[in-house]
Amino acid sequence: MTARTIRAAALAAGAALFLAACGGGGGGSETPAGGGTGATGAAASFDLVKEGTLTACSEVPYPPFEVEDPSKPSGYGGFDIDLLQAIADNLGLKLAVADVSFDALQSGTTLVAGQCDVGASAITITDKRKANLDFTDPYYDSLQSLLVPADSDIKSIDDLAGKNVAVQQGTTGQAYATEHAPEANLSAFPGDGEMWPALQAGQVDAILQDLPVNVEHAKADKNYVIVQEFDTGEQYGYALAKGKNPELLKAINTQLKDLRDNGTYQKIYDSYFAASGS
């Protein structure tokens, strides 16, 4: 199956589980891990979707944070995934990744449905999302940005009136564009995998989204440039279903601190961002 077909099937399964949870009061397919052999021995206390496995939901592709990578143990790589792989390794768990809709993930629907244990998808921590999700400590500071063709007459967000601008559905980029470019014609796409081809095909005039992702496109194709960056003070966190697995939340936060302290975090960070300066 294609990635989109797999995503559709996964969402259908998730929706069914969500309805079952609403009707019967159950918590989805929760199974005590038991098989974890982490240094802390805490893995056994986690309620995991699959025994011995940390299952992450992510919207792919979203380079450099989420990409398909057959060379990696989970079949996926990117900054979010590599960092989570290190966390899973230290907890004595395997890491599995499911490709899902970002909109359903950031709203909490996917996690409530029991489709995965954690969301790892460049998710900005916001007060609105905290109503439905538990977030780990922040692990990445991000900016928004505007990507256009190199020969475009768009030089800043002030030039977007009447222009067709691609944003990702349910993201802080969409919220920022809605607030700061009210006269633009915003087109909400499911993900970067649809927005980037739309810009290349001339179907939209610009993309407004997270800076590191637009940096990847500008590096890959010199016909496109970033004309403006927006310091929105955003920070990414891994997301968990609200109140469902506090022990797992605590363990991930502990691992994030340990990985920063022992240099592993910086090593992973530099592998993706040192060259671009993002």
PDB file of C-alpha atoms in Angstrom:
ATOM      1  CA  MET A   1       0.000   0.000   0.000  1.00  0.00           C
ATOM      2  CA  THR A   2       1.040   3.572  -0.494  1.00  0.00           C
ATOM      3  CA  ALA A   3       1.742   5.706   2.566  1.00  0.00           C
ATOM      4  CA  ARG A   4      -1.557   7.528   1.987  1.00  0.00           C
ATOM      5  CA  THR A   5      -3.472   4.250   1.810  1.00  0.00           C
ATOM      6  CA  ILE A   6      -1.824   3.057   4.973  1.00  0.00           C
ATOM      7  CA  ARG A   7      -2.682   6.345   6.650  1.00  0.00           C
ATOM      8  CA  ALA A   8      -6.329   6.064   5.622  1.00  0.00           C
ATOM      9  CA  ALA A   9      -6.549   2.516   6.950  1.00  0.00           C
ATOM     10  CA  ALA A  10      -4.912   3.516  10.204  1.00  0.00           C
ATOM     11  CA  LEU A  11      -7.305   6.413  10.658  1.00  0.00           C
ATOM     12  CA  ALA A  12     -10.281   4.174   9.999  1.00  0.00           C
ATOM     13  CA  ALA A  13      -9.045   1.737  12.634  1.00  0.00           C
ATOM     14  CA  GLY A  14      -8.395   4.592  15.025  1.00  0.00           C
ATOM     15  CA  ALA A  15     -11.870   6.007  14.495  1.00  0.00           C
ATOM     16  CA  ALA A  16     -13.419   2.633  15.271  1.00  0.00           C
ATOM     17  CA  LEU A  17     -11.426   2.360  18.486  1.00  0.00           C
ATOM     18  CA  PHE A  18     -12.408   5.920  19.391  1.00  0.00           C
ATOM     19  CA  LEU A  19     -16.106   5.124  19.014  1.00  0.00           C
ATOM     20  CA  ALA A  20     -15.683   1.973  21.095  1.00  0.00           C
ATOM     21  CA  ALA A  21     -13.964   3.962  23.820  1.00  0.00           C
ATOM     22  CA  CYS A  22     -16.771   6.524  23.879  1.00  0.00           C
ATOM     23  CA  GLY A  23     -19.465   3.844  24.035  1.00  0.00           C
ATOM     24  CA  GLY A  24     -17.968   1.473  26.537  1.00  0.00           C
ATOM     25  CA  GLY A  25     -15.774   3.682  28.665  1.00  0.00           C
ATOM     26  CA  GLY A  26     -12.688   1.650  27.824  1.00  0.00           C
ATOM     27  CA  GLY A  27      -9.311   3.127  27.185  1.00  0.00           C
ATOM     28  CA  GLY A  28      -8.431   1.560  23.838  1.00  0.00           C
ATOM     29  CA  SER A  29      -6.033  -1.347  23.407  1.00  0.00           C
ATOM     30  CA  GLU A  30      -4.041  -0.881  26.545  1.00  0.00           C
ATOM     31  CA  THR A  31      -1.616  -3.589  27.450  1.00  0.00           C
ATOM     32  CA  PRO A  32       0.912  -3.444  30.251  1.00  0.00           C
ATOM     33  CA  ALA A  33       4.357  -3.414  28.721  1.00  0.00           C
ATOM     34  CA  GLY A  34       5.917  -5.988  30.938  1.00  0.00           C
ATOM     35  CA  GLY A  35       8.687  -6.735  28.471  1.00  0.00           C
ATOM     36  CA  GLY A  36      10.625  -3.541  29.023  1.00  0.00           C
ATOM     37  CA  THR A  37      14.185  -4.100  30.148  1.00  0.00           C
ATOM     38  CA  GLY A  38      15.198  -0.467  30.586  1.00  0.00           C
ATOM     39  CA  ALA A  39      17.800   0.597  33.083  1.00  0.00           C
ATOM     40  CA  THR A  40      15.133   2.004  35.388  1.00  0.00           C
ATOM     41  CA  GLY A  41      12.908  -1.048  35.093  1.00  0.00           C
ATOM     42  CA  ALA A  42       9.979   1.366  34.824  1.00  0.00           C
ATOM     43  CA  ALA A  43       8.758   0.159  31.436  1.00  0.00           C
ATOM     44  CA  ALA A  44       6.589  -2.486  33.083  1.00  0.00           C
ATOM     45  CA  SER A  45       4.419   0.251  34.597  1.00  0.00           C
ATOM     46  CA  PHE A  46       3.509   1.800  31.254  1.00  0.00           C
ATOM     47  CA  ASP A  47       0.173   1.143  29.590  1.00  0.00           C
ATOM     48  CA  LEU A  48       1.324   0.669  26.011  1.00  0.00           C
ATOM     49  CA  VAL A  49      -0.571  -0.010  22.813  1.00  0.00           C
ATOM     50  CA  LYS A  50       1.726  -2.970  22.157  1.00  0.00           C
ATOM     51  CA  GLU A  51       3.688  -4.833  24.767  1.00  0.00           C
ATOM     52  CA  GLY A  52       7.368  -3.950  24.805  1.00  0.00           C
ATOM     53  CA  THR A  53       6.944  -1.309  22.091  1.00  0.00           C
ATOM     54  CA  LEU A  54       6.700   2.467  22.203  1.00  0.00           C
ATOM     55  CA  THR A  55       4.305   3.280  19.372  1.00  0.00           C
ATOM     56  CA  ALA A  56       4.608   6.802  17.965  1.00  0.00           C
ATOM     57  CA  CYS A  57       2.184   8.549  15.642  1.00  0.00           C
ATOM     58  CA  SER A  58       3.593  11.032  13.167  1.00  0.00           C
ATOM     59  CA  GLU A  59       2.635  12.840   9.970  1.00  0.00           C
ATOM     60  CA  VAL A  60       5.231  11.890   7.368  1.00  0.00           C
ATOM     61  CA  PRO A  61       7.000  13.392   5.449  1.00  0.00           C
ATOM     62  CA  TYR A  62       7.975  16.485   7.386  1.00  0.00           C
ATOM     63  CA  PRO A  63      11.722  16.813   6.867  1.00  0.00           C
ATOM     64  CA  PRO A  64      13.961  17.213   8.776  1.00  0.00           C
ATOM     65  CA  PHE A  65      11.713  16.035  11.630  1.00  0.00           C
ATOM     66  CA  GLU A  66       9.991  13.002  10.077  1.00  0.00           C
ATOM     67  CA  VAL A  67      11.034  11.060   6.996  1.00  0.00           C
ATOM     68  CA  GLU A  68      10.805   7.492   5.791  1.00  0.00           C
ATOM     69  CA  ASP A  69      14.245   5.883   6.245  1.00  0.00           C
ATOM     70  CA  PRO A  70      14.607   2.109   5.752  1.00  0.00           C
ATOM     71  CA  SER A  71      18.057   2.224   7.347  1.00  0.00           C
ATOM     72  CA  LYS A  72      16.586   3.116  10.752  1.00  0.00           C
ATOM     73  CA  PRO A  73      15.231   0.475  13.178  1.00  0.00           C
ATOM     74  CA  SER A  74      11.659   1.793  12.915  1.00  0.00           C
ATOM     75  CA  GLY A  75      11.835   2.489   9.175  1.00  0.00           C
ATOM     76  CA  TYR A  76      11.569   6.217   9.930  1.00  0.00           C
ATOM     77  CA  GLY A  77      14.110   8.898  10.771  1.00  0.00           C
ATOM     78  CA  GLY A  78      14.339  12.641  11.324  1.00  0.00           C
ATOM     79  CA  PHE A  79      15.104  14.681  14.416  1.00  0.00           C
ATOM     80  CA  ASP A  80      11.886  13.843  16.276  1.00  0.00           C
ATOM     81  CA  ILE A  81      12.166  10.141  15.514  1.00  0.00           C
ATOM     82  CA  ASP A  82      15.896   9.768  16.201  1.00  0.00           C
ATOM     83  CA  LEU A  83      15.489  11.482  19.570  1.00  0.00           C
ATOM     84  CA  LEU A  84      12.523   9.286  20.426  1.00  0.00           C
ATOM     85  CA  GLN A  85      14.469   6.211  19.301  1.00  0.00           C
ATOM     86  CA  ALA A  86      17.168   7.084  21.848  1.00  0.00           C
ATOM     87  CA  ILE A  87      14.476   7.461  24.523  1.00  0.00           C
ATOM     88  CA  ALA A  88      12.918   4.111  23.625  1.00  0.00           C
ATOM     89  CA  ASP A  89      16.305   2.413  23.642  1.00  0.00           C
ATOM     90  CA  ASN A  90      17.043   3.715  27.134  1.00  0.00           C
ATOM     91  CA  LEU A  91      13.640   2.512  28.339  1.00  0.00           C
ATOM     92  CA  GLY A  92      14.249  -0.952  26.914  1.00  0.00           C
ATOM     93  CA  LEU A  93      11.463  -0.589  24.368  1.00  0.00           C
ATOM     94  CA  LYS A  94      11.248  -1.054  20.615  1.00  0.00           C
ATOM     95  CA  LEU A  95      10.044   1.956  18.639  1.00  0.00           C
ATOM     96  CA  ALA A  96       7.252   1.649  16.065  1.00  0.00           C
ATOM     97  CA  VAL A  97       5.989   4.569  13.965  1.00  0.00           C
ATOM     98  CA  ALA A  98       2.509   4.981  12.457  1.00  0.00           C
ATOM     99  CA  ASP A  99       1.921   7.578   9.720  1.00  0.00           C
ATOM    100  CA  VAL A 100      -1.241   9.520  10.588  1.00  0.00           C
ATOM    101  CA  SER A 101      -3.014  12.797   9.886  1.00  0.00           C
ATOM    102  CA  PHE A 102      -1.421  15.691  11.778  1.00  0.00           C
ATOM    103  CA  ASP A 103      -4.779  17.369  12.314  1.00  0.00           C
ATOM    104  CA  ALA A 104      -6.184  14.313  14.100  1.00  0.00           C
ATOM    105  CA  LEU A 105      -2.962  13.951  16.063  1.00  0.00           C
ATOM    106  CA  GLN A 106      -2.749  17.539  17.303  1.00  0.00           C
ATOM    107  CA  SER A 107      -6.437  17.525  18.274  1.00  0.00           C
ATOM    108  CA  GLY A 108      -5.896  14.455  20.464  1.00  0.00           C
ATOM    109  CA  THR A 109      -8.268  12.189  18.500  1.00  0.00           C
ATOM    110  CA  THR A 110      -5.570   9.750  17.424  1.00  0.00           C
ATOM    111  CA  LEU A 111      -4.124   9.359  20.917  1.00  0.00           C
ATOM    112  CA  VAL A 112      -7.529   9.029  22.612  1.00  0.00           C
ATOM    113  CA  ALA A 113      -8.358   6.294  20.121  1.00  0.00           C
ATOM    114  CA  GLY A 114      -5.410   4.287  21.435  1.00  0.00           C
ATOM    115  CA  GLN A 115      -3.683   4.207  18.071  1.00  0.00           C
ATOM    116  CA  CYS A 116      -0.346   5.131  19.595  1.00  0.00           C
ATOM    117  CA  ASP A 117       1.371   5.958  22.879  1.00  0.00           C
ATOM    118  CA  VAL A 118       2.970   9.230  21.885  1.00  0.00           C
ATOM    119  CA  GLY A 119       2.736  11.847  19.159  1.00  0.00           C
ATOM    120  CA  ALA A 120       6.090  12.745  17.596  1.00  0.00           C
ATOM    121  CA  SER A 121       5.375  15.183  14.801  1.00  0.00           C
ATOM    122  CA  ALA A 122       6.941  18.615  15.400  1.00  0.00           C
ATOM    123  CA  ILE A 123       3.945  19.462  17.591  1.00  0.00           C
ATOM    124  CA  THR A 124       4.059  22.965  19.017  1.00  0.00           C
ATOM    125  CA  ILE A 125       3.021  23.160  22.662  1.00  0.00           C
ATOM    126  CA  THR A 126       0.008  25.492  22.911  1.00  0.00           C
ATOM    127  CA  ASP A 127      -2.546  26.190  25.640  1.00  0.00           C
ATOM    128  CA  LYS A 128      -5.331  25.116  23.277  1.00  0.00           C
ATOM    129  CA  ARG A 129      -3.712  21.731  22.635  1.00  0.00           C
ATOM    130  CA  LYS A 130      -3.004  21.244  26.333  1.00  0.00           C
ATOM    131  CA  ALA A 131      -6.766  20.945  26.824  1.00  0.00           C
ATOM    132  CA  ASN A 132      -6.644  17.562  25.066  1.00  0.00           C
ATOM    133  CA  LEU A 133      -3.018  16.492  25.352  1.00  0.00           C
ATOM    134  CA  ASP A 134      -0.231  16.060  27.870  1.00  0.00           C
ATOM    135  CA  PHE A 135       3.069  17.435  26.592  1.00  0.00           C
ATOM    136  CA  THR A 136       6.584  16.464  27.543  1.00  0.00           C
ATOM    137  CA  ASP A 137       9.135  19.104  28.343  1.00  0.00           C
ATOM    138  CA  PRO A 138      10.050  21.143  25.237  1.00  0.00           C
ATOM    139  CA  TYR A 139      12.763  19.631  23.067  1.00  0.00           C
ATOM    140  CA  TYR A 140      12.998  22.077  20.136  1.00  0.00           C
ATOM    141  CA  ASP A 141      12.556  25.847  19.566  1.00  0.00           C
ATOM    142  CA  SER A 142      11.068  26.717  16.185  1.00  0.00           C
ATOM    143  CA  LEU A 143      10.223  29.669  13.947  1.00  0.00           C
ATOM    144  CA  GLN A 144       7.666  30.132  11.191  1.00  0.00           C
ATOM    145  CA  SER A 145       8.741  31.194   7.678  1.00  0.00           C
ATOM    146  CA  LEU A 146       7.556  32.138   4.203  1.00  0.00           C
ATOM    147  CA  LEU A 147       8.821  30.174   1.170  1.00  0.00           C
ATOM    148  CA  VAL A 148       8.255  31.490  -2.372  1.00  0.00           C
ATOM    149  CA  PRO A 149       9.671  31.021  -5.887  1.00  0.00           C
ATOM    150  CA  ALA A 150      12.953  32.901  -6.300  1.00  0.00           C
ATOM    151  CA  ASP A 151      11.428  35.148  -8.998  1.00  0.00           C
ATOM    152  CA  SER A 152       8.302  35.947  -6.954  1.00  0.00           C
ATOM    153  CA  ASP A 153       7.227  39.515  -6.238  1.00  0.00           C
ATOM    154  CA  ILE A 154       6.378  38.390  -2.691  1.00  0.00           C
ATOM    155  CA  LYS A 155       9.039  39.756  -0.366  1.00  0.00           C
ATOM    156  CA  SER A 156       7.225  39.582   2.970  1.00  0.00           C
ATOM    157  CA  ILE A 157       3.948  38.641   4.603  1.00  0.00           C
ATOM    158  CA  ASP A 158       2.693  42.140   3.719  1.00  0.00           C
ATOM    159  CA  ASP A 159       2.632  41.107   0.042  1.00  0.00           C
ATOM    160  CA  LEU A 160       0.241  38.175   0.454  1.00  0.00           C
ATOM    161  CA  ALA A 161      -3.032  40.019  -0.181  1.00  0.00           C
ATOM    162  CA  GLY A 162      -4.833  38.169  -2.975  1.00  0.00           C
ATOM    163  CA  LYS A 163      -2.101  35.508  -3.167  1.00  0.00           C
ATOM    164  CA  ASN A 164      -2.685  31.768  -2.824  1.00  0.00           C
ATOM    165  CA  VAL A 165      -0.822  30.602   0.257  1.00  0.00           C
ATOM    166  CA  ALA A 166      -0.422  26.982   1.373  1.00  0.00           C
ATOM    167  CA  VAL A 167      -0.650  26.147   5.074  1.00  0.00           C
ATOM    168  CA  GLN A 168      -0.963  22.826   6.871  1.00  0.00           C
ATOM    169  CA  GLN A 169      -4.346  22.051   8.387  1.00  0.00           C
ATOM    170  CA  GLY A 170      -4.467  22.413  12.165  1.00  0.00           C
ATOM    171  CA  THR A 171      -0.993  23.893  12.554  1.00  0.00           C
ATOM    172  CA  THR A 172       0.309  27.005  14.236  1.00  0.00           C
ATOM    173  CA  GLY A 173       1.443  28.106  10.773  1.00  0.00           C
ATOM    174  CA  GLN A 174      -2.181  28.147   9.658  1.00  0.00           C
ATOM    175  CA  ALA A 175      -3.140  30.125  12.763  1.00  0.00           C
ATOM    176  CA  TYR A 176      -0.319  32.620  12.192  1.00  0.00           C
ATOM    177  CA  ALA A 177      -1.234  33.142   8.536  1.00  0.00           C
ATOM    178  CA  THR A 178      -4.914  33.556   9.398  1.00  0.00           C
ATOM    179  CA  GLU A 179      -4.089  36.257  11.927  1.00  0.00           C
ATOM    180  CA  HIS A 180      -1.329  38.109  10.091  1.00  0.00           C
ATOM    181  CA  ALA A 181      -2.292  37.702   6.423  1.00  0.00           C
ATOM    182  CA  PRO A 182      -6.085  38.121   6.501  1.00  0.00           C
ATOM    183  CA  GLU A 183      -6.327  39.135   2.846  1.00  0.00           C
ATOM    184  CA  ALA A 184      -4.419  36.075   1.552  1.00  0.00           C
ATOM    185  CA  ASN A 185      -6.244  33.133  -0.016  1.00  0.00           C
ATOM    186  CA  LEU A 186      -5.234  30.376   2.370  1.00  0.00           C
ATOM    187  CA  SER A 187      -5.323  26.775   1.185  1.00  0.00           C
ATOM    188  CA  ALA A 188      -5.132  24.197   4.000  1.00  0.00           C
ATOM    189  CA  PHE A 189      -3.317  21.013   2.975  1.00  0.00           C
ATOM    190  CA  PRO A 190      -3.032  17.739   4.943  1.00  0.00           C
ATOM    191  CA  GLY A 191       0.749  18.031   5.125  1.00  0.00           C
ATOM    192  CA  ASP A 192       4.012  19.182   3.625  1.00  0.00           C
ATOM    193  CA  GLY A 193       3.899  16.220   1.267  1.00  0.00           C
ATOM    194  CA  GLU A 194       1.041  17.971  -0.536  1.00  0.00           C
ATOM    195  CA  MET A 195       2.076  21.605  -0.035  1.00  0.00           C
ATOM    196  CA  TRP A 196       5.552  21.364  -1.525  1.00  0.00           C
ATOM    197  CA  PRO A 197       4.431  19.790  -4.843  1.00  0.00           C
ATOM    198  CA  ALA A 198       1.638  22.386  -5.039  1.00  0.00           C
ATOM    199  CA  LEU A 199       4.187  25.212  -4.839  1.00  0.00           C
ATOM    200  CA  GLN A 200       6.445  23.538  -7.382  1.00  0.00           C
ATOM    201  CA  ALA A 201       3.496  23.108  -9.739  1.00  0.00           C
ATOM    202  CA  GLY A 202       2.524  26.778  -9.409  1.00  0.00           C
ATOM    203  CA  GLN A 203      -0.808  25.938  -7.785  1.00  0.00           C
ATOM    204  CA  VAL A 204       0.024  28.208  -4.836  1.00  0.00           C
ATOM    205  CA  ASP A 205       2.218  31.289  -4.577  1.00  0.00           C
ATOM    206  CA  ALA A 206       3.845  30.590  -1.206  1.00  0.00           C
ATOM    207  CA  ILE A 207       4.104  28.200   1.745  1.00  0.00           C
ATOM    208  CA  LEU A 208       3.923  29.468   5.321  1.00  0.00           C
ATOM    209  CA  GLN A 209       5.137  26.831   7.778  1.00  0.00           C
ATOM    210  CA  ASP A 210       7.908  25.855  10.221  1.00  0.00           C
ATOM    211  CA  LEU A 211      11.301  27.261   9.244  1.00  0.00           C
ATOM    212  CA  PRO A 212      13.360  24.037   9.255  1.00  0.00           C
ATOM    213  CA  VAL A 213      10.997  22.385   6.758  1.00  0.00           C
ATOM    214  CA  ASN A 214      11.143  25.340   4.373  1.00  0.00           C
ATOM    215  CA  VAL A 215      14.925  25.385   4.801  1.00  0.00           C
ATOM    216  CA  GLU A 216      15.030  21.796   3.525  1.00  0.00           C
ATOM    217  CA  HIS A 217      13.061  22.789   0.409  1.00  0.00           C
ATOM    218  CA  ALA A 218      15.209  25.859  -0.282  1.00  0.00           C
ATOM    219  CA  LYS A 219      18.344  23.718   0.064  1.00  0.00           C
ATOM    220  CA  ALA A 220      16.953  21.055  -2.265  1.00  0.00           C
ATOM    221  CA  ASP A 221      15.801  23.449  -5.007  1.00  0.00           C
ATOM    222  CA  LYS A 222      17.499  26.812  -5.602  1.00  0.00           C
ATOM    223  CA  ASN A 223      14.418  28.007  -7.484  1.00  0.00           C
ATOM    224  CA  TYR A 224      12.768  28.647  -4.104  1.00  0.00           C
ATOM    225  CA  VAL A 225      13.817  31.000  -1.319  1.00  0.00           C
ATOM    226  CA  ILE A 226      12.761  31.921   2.197  1.00  0.00           C
ATOM    227  CA  VAL A 227      11.902  35.627   2.194  1.00  0.00           C
ATOM    228  CA  GLN A 228      10.861  36.070   5.828  1.00  0.00           C
ATOM    229  CA  GLU A 229      11.134  34.343   9.188  1.00  0.00           C
ATOM    230  CA  PHE A 230       8.709  34.849  12.079  1.00  0.00           C
ATOM    231  CA  ASP A 231       9.828  34.456  15.699  1.00  0.00           C
ATOM    232  CA  THR A 232       6.674  33.047  17.276  1.00  0.00           C
ATOM    233  CA  GLY A 233       8.328  31.632  20.393  1.00  0.00           C
ATOM    234  CA  GLU A 234       7.141  28.121  19.574  1.00  0.00           C
ATOM    235  CA  GLN A 235       8.481  24.984  21.235  1.00  0.00           C
ATOM    236  CA  TYR A 236       7.884  21.372  20.217  1.00  0.00           C
ATOM    237  CA  GLY A 237       6.940  18.639  22.658  1.00  0.00           C
ATOM    238  CA  TYR A 238       6.019  14.980  22.416  1.00  0.00           C
ATOM    239  CA  ALA A 239       2.280  14.563  23.020  1.00  0.00           C
ATOM    240  CA  LEU A 240       0.412  11.931  25.054  1.00  0.00           C
ATOM    241  CA  ALA A 241      -3.281  11.347  25.647  1.00  0.00           C
ATOM    242  CA  LYS A 242      -4.496  13.637  28.421  1.00  0.00           C
ATOM    243  CA  GLY A 243      -4.049  12.020  31.841  1.00  0.00           C
ATOM    244  CA  LYS A 244      -3.676   8.529  30.422  1.00  0.00           C
ATOM    245  CA  ASN A 245      -0.057   7.581  31.054  1.00  0.00           C
ATOM    246  CA  PRO A 246       1.664   9.826  33.608  1.00  0.00           C
ATOM    247  CA  GLU A 247       4.435   7.287  34.236  1.00  0.00           C
ATOM    248  CA  LEU A 248       5.394   7.276  30.566  1.00  0.00           C
ATOM    249  CA  LEU A 249       5.281  11.079  30.487  1.00  0.00           C
ATOM    250  CA  LYS A 250       7.599  11.231  33.498  1.00  0.00           C
ATOM    251  CA  ALA A 251       9.970   8.671  31.993  1.00  0.00           C
ATOM    252  CA  ILE A 252      10.234  10.534  28.671  1.00  0.00           C
ATOM    253  CA  ASN A 253      10.979  13.774  30.500  1.00  0.00           C
ATOM    254  CA  THR A 254      13.672  12.042  32.532  1.00  0.00           C
ATOM    255  CA  GLN A 255      15.208  10.651  29.364  1.00  0.00           C
ATOM    256  CA  LEU A 256      15.106  14.037  27.627  1.00  0.00           C
ATOM    257  CA  LYS A 257      17.091  15.521  30.513  1.00  0.00           C
ATOM    258  CA  ASP A 258      19.557  12.625  30.576  1.00  0.00           C
ATOM    259  CA  LEU A 259      20.090  12.826  26.802  1.00  0.00           C
ATOM    260  CA  ARG A 260      20.835  16.538  27.100  1.00  0.00           C
ATOM    261  CA  ASP A 261      23.196  15.953  30.028  1.00  0.00           C
ATOM    262  CA  ASN A 262      25.196  13.181  28.355  1.00  0.00           C
ATOM    263  CA  GLY A 263      25.505  14.929  24.979  1.00  0.00           C
ATOM    264  CA  THR A 264      23.331  12.564  22.975  1.00  0.00           C
ATOM    265  CA  TYR A 265      20.700  15.238  22.332  1.00  0.00           C
ATOM    266  CA  GLN A 266      23.308  17.649  20.938  1.00  0.00           C
ATOM    267  CA  LYS A 267      24.769  14.939  18.709  1.00  0.00           C
ATOM    268  CA  ILE A 268      21.341  14.205  17.208  1.00  0.00           C
ATOM    269  CA  TYR A 269      20.550  17.930  16.933  1.00  0.00           C
ATOM    270  CA  ASP A 270      23.799  18.692  15.117  1.00  0.00           C
ATOM    271  CA  SER A 271      23.204  15.880  12.651  1.00  0.00           C
ATOM    272  CA  TYR A 272      20.132  17.724  11.375  1.00  0.00           C
ATOM    273  CA  PHE A 273      20.588  21.421  12.133  1.00  0.00           C
ATOM    274  CA  ALA A 274      24.251  22.341  12.580  1.00  0.00           C
ATOM    275  CA  ALA A 275      24.880  22.889   8.848  1.00  0.00           C
ATOM    276  CA  SER A 276      21.732  24.964   8.271  1.00  0.00           C
ATOM    277  CA  GLY A 277      22.058  26.931  11.473  1.00  0.00           C
ATOM    278  CA  SER A 278      18.368  26.397  12.214  1.00  0.00           C
TER     279      SER A 278
END
